[in-house]
Amino acid sequence: MTHRREWIYAWLLLSPALVLLFAFTHIPAISTIWDSFFSTPRGIRPSKFVGLENYEKLLMDDTFWQVFWNSIWYAVVTIPVSVALALLMAIWVDGKLSGRSFVRLAYFAPTVLPLIAVANIWMFFYTPGFGLIDQISGALGYPSVNWLGNPELALGSIMVVSIWKEAGFFMIFYLAALQSIPPVLREAAAIEGASRWTFFRRVTFPLLMPTTLFVSINAVINSFRMVDHVFVMTEGGPNNASSLLLFYIYETAFKFWDTAYASTLTVVLLVLLSVIALGQFLLLDKRVHYR
Amino acid sequence: MTAMGRNAAIEVRDLRKAWGDQAAVDDISFTAPAGEFTVLLGPSGCGKSTTLRLIAGLEDATSGTVMIGGETVTHKAPNERQIAMVFQSYALFPHLNVAENILFGLKVRGVPAAERAERLQRTAALLGLDTLLDRRPSQISGGQQQRVALGRAIIAEKPICLMDEPLSNLDAKLRHEMRIELKSLQRKLGITMVYVTHDQVEAIAMADRIVVLNGGRIEQCADPRTLYDCPASVFVARFIGTPPMNILTLAPCPGGLAIAGDATALVAGDLKGASYYQLGVRPEDISISETGGVSATVEQVEYLGSDLLVDCRIAGQPLVMRASTQNAVRPGQSVRLTWSKQRQHLFNGDTGARIDAHDGISLSPSAESGGSDP
C-alpha cells in the first residue's frame, strides 16, 4: 500500500519539472525534426511533406558549408584556448600573490558583463582609425587594420572576444578545484623531490580532470550557443565570413522566414552537439577520477 | 646509501619559528639519536608539529639550526635531507592506486623499472599490501591507507622517518596493533624515527626518548621511565599518566610543609625562593591505611573493573587515588591516605619546576614517624 503511494508521490513531485521540460524542450525539439521534412508554408500554399528535400538543399548550400566550417573553426580555436588560459590564470591566482583578490576579480569581471556589453567594448577596441588597438599600433608606426571589416580577420576577431569572456568564467571552476586539492599532497611530493612541473603533471592535472570535463562540455555548448557578439559586431559579415551556425539559423528563420529550412539547420546543430557531447563523455570519462 | 650513512642523528639547536611576534617554536634544542625512536609529545598547539615540519624542511626556521647526520640542513629542500615522512591525513594521491602511490617517489627520482618492481614487492610483502596493489585509496580501509603511507615512507629507504600523528585517525584496537607494528618495524630497519603525538600512552609505549613540549618550549627530554618517575615540572607530571598526578598546594606548618589546611608535615627542611610549593603524588602510589597518613573524605567512587578510582578531598583540595576493588570505600566515608616518600614529588609553585631532595630538604616527612610509610 505504502509502496504504491510512494510511487504516486514520486510522479507528482516530478510532474512540474517534467511538464516544463516536455513543453519547452522535448516537444519543440521533436516538432523541429518533424518540420524539417516539410516545406515552408507561404501565403496560400500550405506546408507539404517533402521528405529529404530540405536536407538535399542543405548539402548544396554554399553558405551553409561556409557557416558550418566557421562554427567548427570557432569551436576548435576558442575551446582549447579559453580552457588552457583559464587553467593558467587559476594556477596563477591560486598562488601566493599580493593583491590576489583584485586579480581574481579582474579575471572574473568579463563573465559578469552581458555579452552585448562586452561586444560593444570590443567594438571600440577594433574600430579602424581611432579604436584602441589602432591607436596603439598607430603610435608604434603600424598601418591601420579593419579588424571586423576584413573577411580574413573578422572570425578571428570574434574568437578573441569570446575567449576573453569565457576564460574568466572557466577560471572560477579551476580555482575552486585547485583549492580543494589538499596542500599536504604538495608537501608529500616535495619530500619525494618532485619538481613543480612533475607535481602538476602527475597530481594536479589528473585531479583537475573532472573540472576539465565539465568546463570543456560547457565550452562546447557555449561556442555553439553564444552569438550575441556576432549580432552586435559583424552581423555575420563581411560576406558570411564571421557567421556562425546559430546566427545563420536565426537569419533563415526570422529574416528570410524559411522556417522549414531553419528547422533542418537546427537538426544539424542538435546532431552536431550530441555527437560532440557523447564523444567527450566516452573519451574523457575513462580518464577522469571522481573523488 | 649516501655518504651520510645509514644512521643519521638529528640535532636541533636553538630552533625558533615565529609568525609575526607569535612564536610557535621558541628556542628549542634536542637530539634525536641515530636508530632511536624519539617522540615529540605535547598538547595541541604546543609546537610539536611545527618542530617536525622544520626538521622536514616544509617550514623555514626563523632562527636556529637543524643538523642531520652532522650536516647543517636548515635551509635545504626537503628532498635533500635524507628523510621520509608520514602525514596525519596520509596524503595519498587519490587518483593513483596503491602501487603507484608507493612508487611515486622512486619514479620521480628515476629509479629503473626493474629495481622499482623489486622494491615494491619487498615493501608490499613487509606491510601485507600484496593483494591491494591495484586498489585506489578510496577503496581500502583507514588502517590499510595508513600502511600505504608507511609503505611510501619505507620504500624510499631513507635513514630518517618523520611521522606526524600517524595513528590518530584509526580506531583504538587498530591503533594498538599499529603501535606494536611501527615499533618493531623501526627496530628491524634501524630507522631514526621522530614521531609526533598528543597521546601520552602512545608516547610512553613506543618511545626510546620523549621530548615534552609546551607553549613552544621543551618541558623535559628524557626516556619514558624518567618522565614518569621524575617529572621535571608540574606540566609534565600532569601530562603523563592516567589519571594525571595529583598536585596539592602546600603551606608552612611546624616542622616543615603540610597540605594547606592540614596539619601533617609532609616535607621537612628549609625551603626558600618560592612564594609557595606544590606536592605531587600519583593516584597509583596512594593507599588507604588504618592509622597515620593524611585524613581525607571520599567524595565519589568510580568502578573501572580492574580497579577503583576514588575521588577524595584533603582539607578541601581534590585528589584521586587508584584502589583495589577489594576496598569497600563509600562516598562520605573518612579515610587515611598514605604514600611512600620516594613516590612524592615537590614542585616550586611559582615556576612549576621540580625540586629534588637535597641537603636541608627532606621529602621524608615527620608524619612518617606516625607509621605512614611502609
XYZ file of C-alpha atoms in Angstrom:
665
model
C 0.000 0.000 0.000
C 2.677 2.445 1.061
C 4.725 1.327 -1.926
C 2.005 2.350 -4.307
C 1.530 5.670 -2.584
C 5.233 6.456 -2.775
C 5.119 5.738 -6.485
C 2.314 8.272 -6.909
C 4.133 10.851 -4.801
C 7.275 10.407 -6.859
C 5.435 11.155 -10.095
C 3.536 14.047 -8.551
C 6.792 15.602 -7.375
C 8.428 15.055 -10.748
C 5.495 16.310 -12.797
C 6.064 20.115 -12.634
C 9.603 19.738 -13.932
C 8.538 17.126 -16.482
C 5.716 19.313 -17.799
C 8.077 22.242 -18.276
C 10.764 20.089 -19.863
C 8.335 18.487 -22.288
C 6.537 21.718 -23.151
C 9.635 23.805 -23.753
C 12.364 21.339 -24.680
C 11.276 17.936 -25.884
C 8.133 18.797 -27.857
C 9.802 21.715 -29.696
C 12.798 19.502 -30.447
C 10.618 16.762 -31.915
C 8.446 19.197 -33.827
C 11.607 20.764 -35.238
C 12.715 17.386 -36.551
C 9.194 16.824 -37.886
C 9.119 20.244 -39.593
C 12.413 19.586 -41.308
C 10.631 17.058 -43.524
C 8.004 19.591 -44.687
C 8.084 22.634 -46.905
C 7.716 26.166 -45.554
C 4.046 27.350 -45.704
C 3.854 30.578 -47.734
C 0.687 32.584 -48.251
C -1.971 30.352 -49.741
C 0.448 27.431 -50.134
C 0.229 25.190 -47.067
C 3.253 23.186 -45.999
C 3.504 19.747 -47.515
C 5.640 16.681 -46.917
C 8.811 16.892 -48.969
C 10.872 14.075 -47.490
C 14.602 14.744 -47.519
C 14.356 17.688 -49.930
C 15.406 20.187 -47.264
C 18.472 18.101 -46.471
C 19.405 17.912 -50.140
C 19.110 21.669 -50.357
C 21.332 21.936 -47.291
C 24.087 19.860 -48.837
C 24.056 22.108 -51.928
C 24.008 25.334 -49.908
C 27.429 27.021 -50.103
C 26.507 29.473 -47.329
C 25.646 26.588 -45.040
C 29.031 24.966 -45.606
C 30.851 28.212 -45.027
C 28.914 28.798 -41.791
C 29.411 25.163 -40.768
C 33.185 25.385 -41.144
C 33.171 28.787 -39.447
C 31.476 27.190 -36.459
C 33.890 24.260 -36.395
C 36.891 26.586 -36.588
C 35.370 28.801 -33.956
C 34.962 25.813 -31.610
C 38.341 24.264 -32.391
C 40.145 27.503 -31.565
C 38.127 29.075 -28.755
C 37.536 25.950 -26.628
C 41.122 24.780 -26.059
C 42.495 28.306 -25.860
C 39.962 29.539 -23.314
C 40.227 26.349 -21.212
C 44.039 26.448 -21.221
C 44.020 30.153 -20.416
C 41.545 29.560 -17.581
C 43.795 26.882 -16.095
C 46.867 29.121 -16.326
C 45.072 32.042 -14.718
C 43.651 29.836 -11.966
C 47.099 28.449 -11.116
C 48.446 31.964 -11.044
C 45.784 33.423 -8.730
C 45.853 30.278 -6.568
C 49.450 31.003 -5.604
C 50.775 33.389 -3.038
C 50.352 36.722 -4.718
C 49.821 40.176 -3.287
C 46.566 41.733 -4.478
C 45.291 38.269 -5.290
C 41.623 39.102 -4.728
C 41.911 42.059 -7.069
C 43.370 39.888 -9.825
C 40.651 37.285 -9.309
C 38.001 39.985 -9.576
C 39.620 41.420 -12.682
C 39.635 37.997 -14.347
C 36.061 37.309 -13.413
C 34.685 40.700 -14.489
C 34.182 39.784 -18.198
C 31.936 36.913 -17.098
C 29.631 39.181 -15.138
C 29.195 41.550 -18.070
C 26.468 40.725 -20.621
C 27.945 39.598 -23.922
C 26.217 42.518 -25.661
C 28.121 44.962 -23.432
C 31.348 43.027 -23.957
C 30.830 43.199 -27.696
C 30.330 46.941 -27.527
C 33.546 47.380 -25.543
C 35.423 45.341 -28.147
C 33.797 47.323 -30.966
C 35.644 50.289 -29.542
C 38.906 48.317 -29.403
C 38.531 47.163 -33.016
C 37.257 50.350 -34.648
C 39.587 51.233 -37.528
C 41.424 54.536 -37.123
C 40.536 55.591 -33.611
C 39.934 52.218 -31.869
C 42.240 51.292 -29.007
C 44.214 48.705 -30.990
C 44.735 51.017 -33.927
C 45.731 53.903 -31.687
C 48.402 51.781 -30.035
C 49.653 50.134 -33.231
C 49.467 53.533 -34.996
C 51.648 55.067 -32.320
C 54.155 52.285 -32.945
C 54.085 53.002 -36.663
C 51.900 50.136 -37.909
C 49.171 50.752 -40.514
C 45.509 50.840 -39.555
C 43.671 47.493 -39.713
C 39.928 46.964 -40.184
C 39.630 44.017 -37.820
C 35.911 43.409 -38.299
C 35.642 44.529 -41.928
C 38.298 42.265 -43.390
C 36.838 38.818 -44.281
C 40.106 37.170 -43.303
C 40.229 38.759 -39.856
C 36.571 39.030 -38.832
C 36.157 35.479 -37.485
C 39.446 35.658 -35.597
C 38.431 38.957 -34.036
C 35.159 37.424 -32.886
C 37.062 34.455 -31.423
C 39.260 36.756 -29.342
C 36.186 38.345 -27.774
C 34.656 35.035 -26.741
C 37.971 33.721 -25.378
C 38.275 36.918 -23.340
C 34.813 36.382 -21.941
C 34.917 32.627 -21.398
C 38.356 32.193 -19.835
C 37.446 34.151 -16.697
C 34.312 32.082 -16.207
C 36.148 28.775 -16.524
C 38.907 30.082 -14.265
C 36.472 30.198 -11.351
C 35.806 26.454 -11.715
C 39.500 25.652 -11.939
C 40.243 27.878 -8.965
C 37.628 26.113 -6.844
C 39.020 22.723 -7.884
C 42.601 23.790 -7.176
C 41.651 24.961 -3.720
C 40.027 21.645 -2.934
C 43.336 19.812 -3.516
C 44.839 19.301 -0.051
C 48.132 21.201 0.343
C 49.565 18.169 2.145
C 49.776 16.385 -1.249
C 52.219 19.042 -2.424
C 54.248 18.549 0.755
C 54.281 14.777 0.305
C 55.524 15.291 -3.250
C 58.140 17.798 -2.059
C 59.511 15.225 0.397
C 59.913 12.849 -2.555
C 61.699 15.539 -4.513
C 59.055 16.087 -7.195
C 59.536 19.293 -9.172
C 56.659 21.717 -9.629
C 56.123 20.511 -13.186
C 56.166 16.853 -12.155
C 53.676 17.571 -9.411
C 51.406 19.393 -11.851
C 51.633 16.640 -14.455
C 51.294 13.663 -12.100
C 48.962 15.051 -9.411
C 47.340 18.440 -10.006
C 46.273 17.909 -13.610
C 44.775 14.422 -13.077
C 42.911 15.708 -10.039
C 41.517 18.552 -12.169
C 40.137 16.162 -14.810
C 36.520 16.257 -13.574
C 36.671 20.049 -13.802
C 38.262 19.877 -17.234
C 35.467 17.617 -18.440
C 32.783 19.881 -17.016
C 34.416 23.023 -18.361
C 35.050 21.605 -21.824
C 31.451 20.436 -22.228
C 30.304 23.874 -21.185
C 32.759 25.424 -23.606
C 31.403 23.333 -26.472
C 27.823 24.257 -25.672
C 28.695 27.931 -25.307
C 30.682 28.014 -28.505
C 27.575 26.982 -30.449
C 25.108 28.862 -28.286
C 26.592 32.307 -27.876
C 26.121 34.521 -30.919
C 25.255 37.837 -29.240
C 28.597 39.332 -30.214
C 28.073 38.323 -33.839
C 24.832 40.316 -33.833
C 26.481 43.378 -32.348
C 29.833 43.355 -34.062
C 29.530 41.962 -37.601
C 26.044 40.561 -38.231
C 27.798 37.592 -39.774
C 29.616 39.734 -42.317
C 31.514 40.552 -44.318
C 30.164 38.033 -46.843
C 29.288 35.497 -44.076
C 32.953 35.402 -43.005
C 32.038 35.603 -39.315
C 28.609 33.961 -39.383
C 28.067 31.035 -37.046
C 25.529 28.211 -37.289
C 23.112 29.631 -34.733
C 23.271 33.065 -36.318
C 22.550 31.536 -39.719
C 19.556 29.691 -38.245
C 18.272 32.971 -36.846
C 18.700 34.703 -40.203
C 16.980 31.884 -42.083
C 14.068 31.677 -39.681
C 13.408 35.291 -38.812
C 14.865 37.304 -41.662
C 14.118 35.083 -44.651
C 11.176 33.328 -42.915
C 12.196 29.977 -44.350
C 11.110 28.056 -41.223
C 11.388 24.584 -42.738
C 14.996 25.159 -43.794
C 15.729 26.696 -40.385
C 14.360 23.514 -38.787
C 16.701 21.481 -40.946
C 19.652 23.598 -39.871
C 18.588 23.227 -36.233
C 18.555 19.449 -36.585
C 22.110 19.614 -37.904
C 23.139 21.713 -34.895
C 21.453 19.305 -32.483
C 23.133 16.281 -34.037
C 26.476 18.036 -34.023
C 26.206 18.958 -30.329
C 25.007 15.496 -29.325
C 27.865 13.796 -31.139
C 30.456 16.066 -29.560
C 28.991 15.725 -26.024
C 28.795 11.943 -26.374
C 32.338 11.807 -27.678
C 33.593 13.892 -24.783
C 31.945 11.676 -22.214
C 33.181 8.458 -23.807
C 36.682 9.740 -24.424
C 37.263 11.576 -21.165
C 35.179 9.629 -18.691
C 37.720 6.830 -18.514
C 40.478 9.274 -17.666
C 38.500 11.217 -15.091
C 38.954 10.401 -11.459
C 35.985 11.443 -9.317
C 36.662 11.749 -5.615
C 73.263 4.642 0.629
C 74.666 8.122 0.568
C 77.834 9.360 2.188
C 75.673 10.346 5.115
C 75.464 6.712 6.080
C 72.608 4.576 7.158
C 72.476 6.067 10.646
C 71.694 9.710 10.835
C 71.075 11.527 14.075
C 69.021 14.685 14.104
C 70.225 17.614 16.128
C 68.093 20.678 16.682
C 69.825 23.769 18.087
C 68.112 26.939 19.363
C 65.395 26.391 16.788
C 62.768 29.095 16.575
C 59.774 29.593 14.302
C 57.610 32.684 14.677
C 54.712 34.084 12.688
C 54.760 37.805 13.423
C 55.593 38.062 17.122
C 53.823 34.773 17.859
C 56.439 32.078 18.373
C 55.184 28.557 17.652
C 58.570 27.032 18.418
C 60.601 29.033 20.888
C 64.327 28.316 21.074
C 64.318 24.564 21.432
C 67.321 22.247 21.367
C 67.336 18.467 21.436
C 68.913 15.471 19.763
C 67.179 12.513 18.198
C 69.906 9.823 18.322
C 70.506 7.648 15.270
C 68.426 4.496 15.131
C 66.258 5.540 18.063
C 62.580 6.259 18.421
C 62.099 9.860 19.542
C 58.622 11.152 20.316
C 57.609 14.811 20.351
C 54.775 14.937 22.863
C 52.528 17.777 23.910
C 49.005 19.174 23.857
C 47.640 20.637 20.606
C 49.232 23.963 19.754
C 52.453 23.228 21.657
C 54.594 23.433 18.504
C 55.331 19.734 18.076
C 54.064 19.509 14.503
C 55.836 22.752 13.605
C 59.066 21.317 15.001
C 58.629 18.224 12.830
C 57.892 20.353 9.774
C 61.021 22.392 10.484
C 63.051 19.178 10.592
C 61.406 18.073 7.336
C 62.069 21.410 5.656
C 58.394 22.092 4.998
C 58.682 25.264 7.090
C 61.530 27.757 7.117
C 63.109 28.318 10.528
C 63.133 31.888 11.834
C 66.452 31.170 13.545
C 68.492 28.259 14.825
C 69.882 25.181 13.100
C 68.749 21.715 12.113
C 71.518 19.180 11.634
C 71.096 15.745 10.108
C 73.972 13.303 10.285
C 76.283 16.098 11.377
C 75.455 18.259 8.372
C 73.574 21.553 8.645
C 70.401 21.328 6.570
C 68.468 24.304 7.974
C 67.845 25.863 4.572
C 67.914 22.799 2.375
C 64.930 21.463 0.424
C 63.011 18.534 1.982
C 64.342 16.039 -0.563
C 67.951 16.928 0.292
C 67.537 15.902 3.920
C 67.517 12.094 3.702
C 64.043 11.931 5.210
C 60.775 10.176 4.573
C 57.558 11.415 6.122
C 54.142 10.048 7.033
C 51.391 12.627 7.368
C 48.438 12.626 9.723
C 45.986 12.563 6.819
C 48.325 10.099 4.994
C 48.480 12.440 1.955
C 47.838 9.610 -0.505
C 47.263 10.657 -4.096
C 43.572 9.844 -4.601
C 43.814 9.211 -8.357
C 46.702 6.743 -8.104
C 46.396 3.131 -6.983
C 48.303 1.667 -4.049
C 51.303 0.568 -6.133
C 51.553 3.937 -7.900
C 51.283 5.757 -4.577
C 54.094 3.733 -3.050
C 56.245 4.086 -6.172
C 55.623 7.812 -6.644
C 58.951 8.893 -5.139
C 61.023 6.248 -6.938
C 59.502 7.252 -10.270
C 60.189 10.914 -9.575
C 63.805 10.071 -8.813
C 64.114 7.929 -11.937
C 64.847 4.583 -10.293
C 64.981 1.862 -13.013
C 61.757 -0.100 -13.500
C 63.271 -3.465 -12.545
C 64.548 -2.151 -9.218
C 61.229 -0.381 -8.622
C 59.300 -3.616 -9.054
C 61.656 -5.485 -6.768
C 61.444 -2.861 -4.000
C 57.683 -2.613 -4.338
C 57.371 -6.344 -3.973
C 59.531 -6.300 -0.846
C 57.708 -3.364 0.770
C 54.271 -4.741 -0.030
C 55.203 -8.084 1.494
C 56.557 -6.388 4.619
C 53.323 -4.446 5.127
C 50.895 -7.085 3.903
C 49.695 -4.964 0.985
C 50.290 -7.576 -1.752
C 46.646 -8.075 -2.581
C 45.724 -4.389 -2.561
C 48.236 -3.008 -5.044
C 45.725 -2.098 -7.757
C 43.137 -0.532 -5.457
C 42.576 3.200 -5.119
C 42.979 4.810 -1.669
C 39.195 5.344 -1.507
C 38.668 1.593 -1.918
C 40.673 0.499 1.132
C 40.176 0.925 4.878
C 41.790 3.560 7.095
C 44.280 1.072 8.507
C 45.252 -0.029 5.014
C 45.652 3.580 3.888
C 47.931 4.059 6.857
C 50.039 1.117 5.677
C 50.251 2.564 2.184
C 51.504 5.857 3.626
C 54.004 3.862 5.643
C 54.997 1.919 2.532
C 55.673 5.139 0.653
C 57.995 6.161 3.501
C 59.755 2.805 3.797
C 60.370 2.156 0.108
C 62.433 5.340 -0.095
C 64.996 3.612 2.180
C 65.880 6.911 3.798
C 67.670 6.699 7.156
C 65.170 9.021 8.844
C 61.416 8.754 9.094
C 59.236 11.576 10.394
C 55.678 10.836 11.475
C 53.004 13.393 12.279
C 50.309 11.773 14.426
C 50.055 8.824 12.034
C 47.690 6.780 14.184
C 45.213 9.465 15.218
C 42.681 8.560 12.514
C 42.488 4.881 13.487
C 40.187 3.225 15.990
C 41.543 2.145 19.385
C 42.149 -1.513 18.529
C 43.893 -0.807 15.258
C 45.913 1.918 16.915
C 47.242 -0.583 19.409
C 48.181 -3.055 16.682
C 49.854 -0.416 14.542
C 51.771 0.858 17.567
C 53.408 -2.525 18.052
C 53.976 -2.937 14.321
C 55.543 0.502 13.907
C 57.880 -0.014 16.809
C 59.091 -3.397 15.560
C 59.461 -2.046 12.022
C 61.584 0.824 13.305
C 63.819 -1.622 15.203
C 64.080 -4.009 12.284
C 65.022 -1.332 9.752
C 67.139 0.674 12.198
C 65.456 3.916 11.187
C 65.902 7.146 13.111
C 62.294 7.918 13.939
C 60.816 11.230 15.011
C 57.194 10.799 15.902
C 54.697 13.493 16.849
C 51.744 12.693 19.075
C 49.495 14.235 21.710
C 48.724 10.812 23.167
C 50.963 10.145 26.173
C 50.082 6.435 26.187
C 51.331 6.134 22.602
C 54.494 8.065 23.508
C 55.301 6.003 26.592
C 54.635 2.739 24.799
C 56.778 3.407 21.724
C 59.476 5.892 22.562
C 63.119 5.427 23.439
C 63.130 9.103 24.248
C 60.347 11.631 24.706
C 60.558 15.389 24.210
C 57.667 17.018 26.072
C 56.717 20.367 24.562
C 54.503 23.061 25.995
C 53.891 26.517 24.537
C 56.729 26.112 22.046
C 59.302 25.219 24.694
C 60.745 21.939 25.924
C 59.480 20.943 29.364
C 61.537 17.787 29.599
C 63.519 15.483 27.354
C 64.050 12.020 28.789
C 63.274 8.338 28.428
C 59.711 7.256 29.313
C 60.623 5.841 32.715
C 62.378 9.003 33.881
C 59.480 11.063 32.587
C 57.044 9.054 34.667
C 59.190 8.704 37.774
C 60.863 12.124 37.894
C 58.745 14.678 36.005
C 60.715 17.896 35.626
C 57.699 20.137 36.055
C 54.080 20.230 37.152
C 53.133 20.298 33.464
C 54.927 17.028 32.696
C 53.628 15.496 35.915
C 50.053 16.278 34.915
C 50.539 15.351 31.249
C 51.975 11.867 31.748
C 49.817 9.221 33.391
C 46.080 8.492 33.503
C 44.562 9.792 35.649
C 47.182 12.539 35.968
C 49.318 13.137 39.022
C 47.590 14.860 41.954
C 49.013 18.300 42.644
C 48.358 19.669 46.119
C 49.240 23.126 47.397
C 51.466 23.103 50.474
C 51.540 25.555 53.369
C 54.101 26.036 56.119
C 53.479 24.166 59.352
C 55.555 23.393 62.436
C 58.367 21.172 61.218
C 58.133 21.924 57.515
C 55.328 21.933 54.939
C 51.915 20.329 55.053
C 48.984 20.218 52.643
C 47.319 23.606 53.010
C 44.553 23.231 55.592
C 46.020 20.043 57.008
C 48.421 19.740 59.948
C 50.516 16.685 58.992
C 54.001 17.805 57.916
C 54.980 16.060 54.653
C 58.113 17.938 53.664
C 60.775 18.808 56.189
C 63.566 21.307 55.862
C 64.365 24.836 54.995
C 62.769 25.931 51.711
C 63.400 29.330 50.188
C 62.937 31.007 46.874
C 59.316 30.426 46.024
C 56.184 32.010 47.367
C 54.551 28.588 47.676
C 55.195 24.909 46.958
C 53.239 22.059 45.482
C 53.277 18.378 46.198
C 52.695 15.735 43.542
C 51.509 12.179 44.167
C 50.358 9.712 41.538
C 46.932 8.093 42.079
C 48.505 4.625 41.822
C 51.007 5.376 44.626
C 48.375 6.215 47.236
C 46.943 3.618 49.563
C 44.374 3.558 52.335
C 45.539 2.703 55.812
C 44.041 2.342 59.247
C 46.349 4.785 61.018
C 48.824 7.539 60.166
C 48.995 9.437 56.900
C 46.642 12.240 55.974
C 42.966 12.277 56.662
C 40.647 12.629 53.667
C 36.969 12.418 52.805
C 35.751 10.161 50.000
C 33.565 12.064 47.534
C 32.961 9.620 44.734
C 33.958 6.097 43.777
C 34.316 5.112 40.138
C 34.359 1.410 39.339
C 36.642 0.592 36.392
C 36.535 -3.192 36.519
C 40.214 -3.796 37.196
C 40.317 -1.207 39.959
C 38.583 1.750 41.559
C 39.166 5.451 41.085
C 38.413 7.153 44.387
C 37.860 10.921 44.389
C 38.823 12.369 47.769
C 39.372 15.730 49.346
C 42.137 16.621 51.750
C 41.233 19.853 53.550
C 39.237 20.957 50.508
C 41.879 20.037 47.890
C 40.800 17.341 45.411
C 42.834 14.184 44.975
C 42.309 10.957 43.027
C 43.576 7.565 44.118
C 43.571 4.211 42.414
C 42.452 1.463 44.779
C 41.977 -2.246 44.532
C 38.397 -3.354 44.003
C 38.730 -5.246 47.310
C 38.440 -1.896 49.076
C 34.916 -1.212 50.262
C 35.077 2.581 50.305
C 31.861 4.539 50.080
C 31.192 8.215 49.320
C 31.114 10.294 52.514
C 33.466 7.990 54.351
C 36.547 9.347 56.151
C 39.801 7.561 55.286
C 43.508 7.948 55.989
C 45.783 8.051 52.953
C 49.459 7.201 52.864
C 52.155 7.028 50.205
C 55.823 6.232 50.023
C 58.200 9.146 50.488
C 60.093 8.065 47.374
C 56.913 8.463 45.365
C 56.085 12.023 46.292
C 57.331 14.978 44.245
C 57.947 18.563 45.272
C 57.453 21.467 42.870
C 58.141 25.182 43.012
C 54.669 26.737 42.983
C 55.785 29.835 41.063
C 57.690 28.196 38.216
C 56.274 24.690 38.320
C 59.832 23.308 38.338
C 60.754 20.152 40.177
C 62.683 20.446 43.473
C 64.790 17.404 44.206
C 65.502 16.312 47.741
C 68.890 17.565 48.818
C 70.639 18.739 51.950
C 68.336 20.583 54.245
C 65.212 19.477 52.410
C 63.764 16.119 53.109
C 60.808 14.579 51.411
C 60.632 12.175 54.320
C 58.165 13.990 56.473
C 57.822 13.897 60.217
C 54.440 12.319 59.578
C 56.367 9.226 58.606
C 57.133 8.569 62.245
C 53.378 8.145 62.596
C 53.759 4.979 60.551
C 52.500 6.224 57.188
C 55.499 4.942 55.269
C 55.652 1.218 54.727
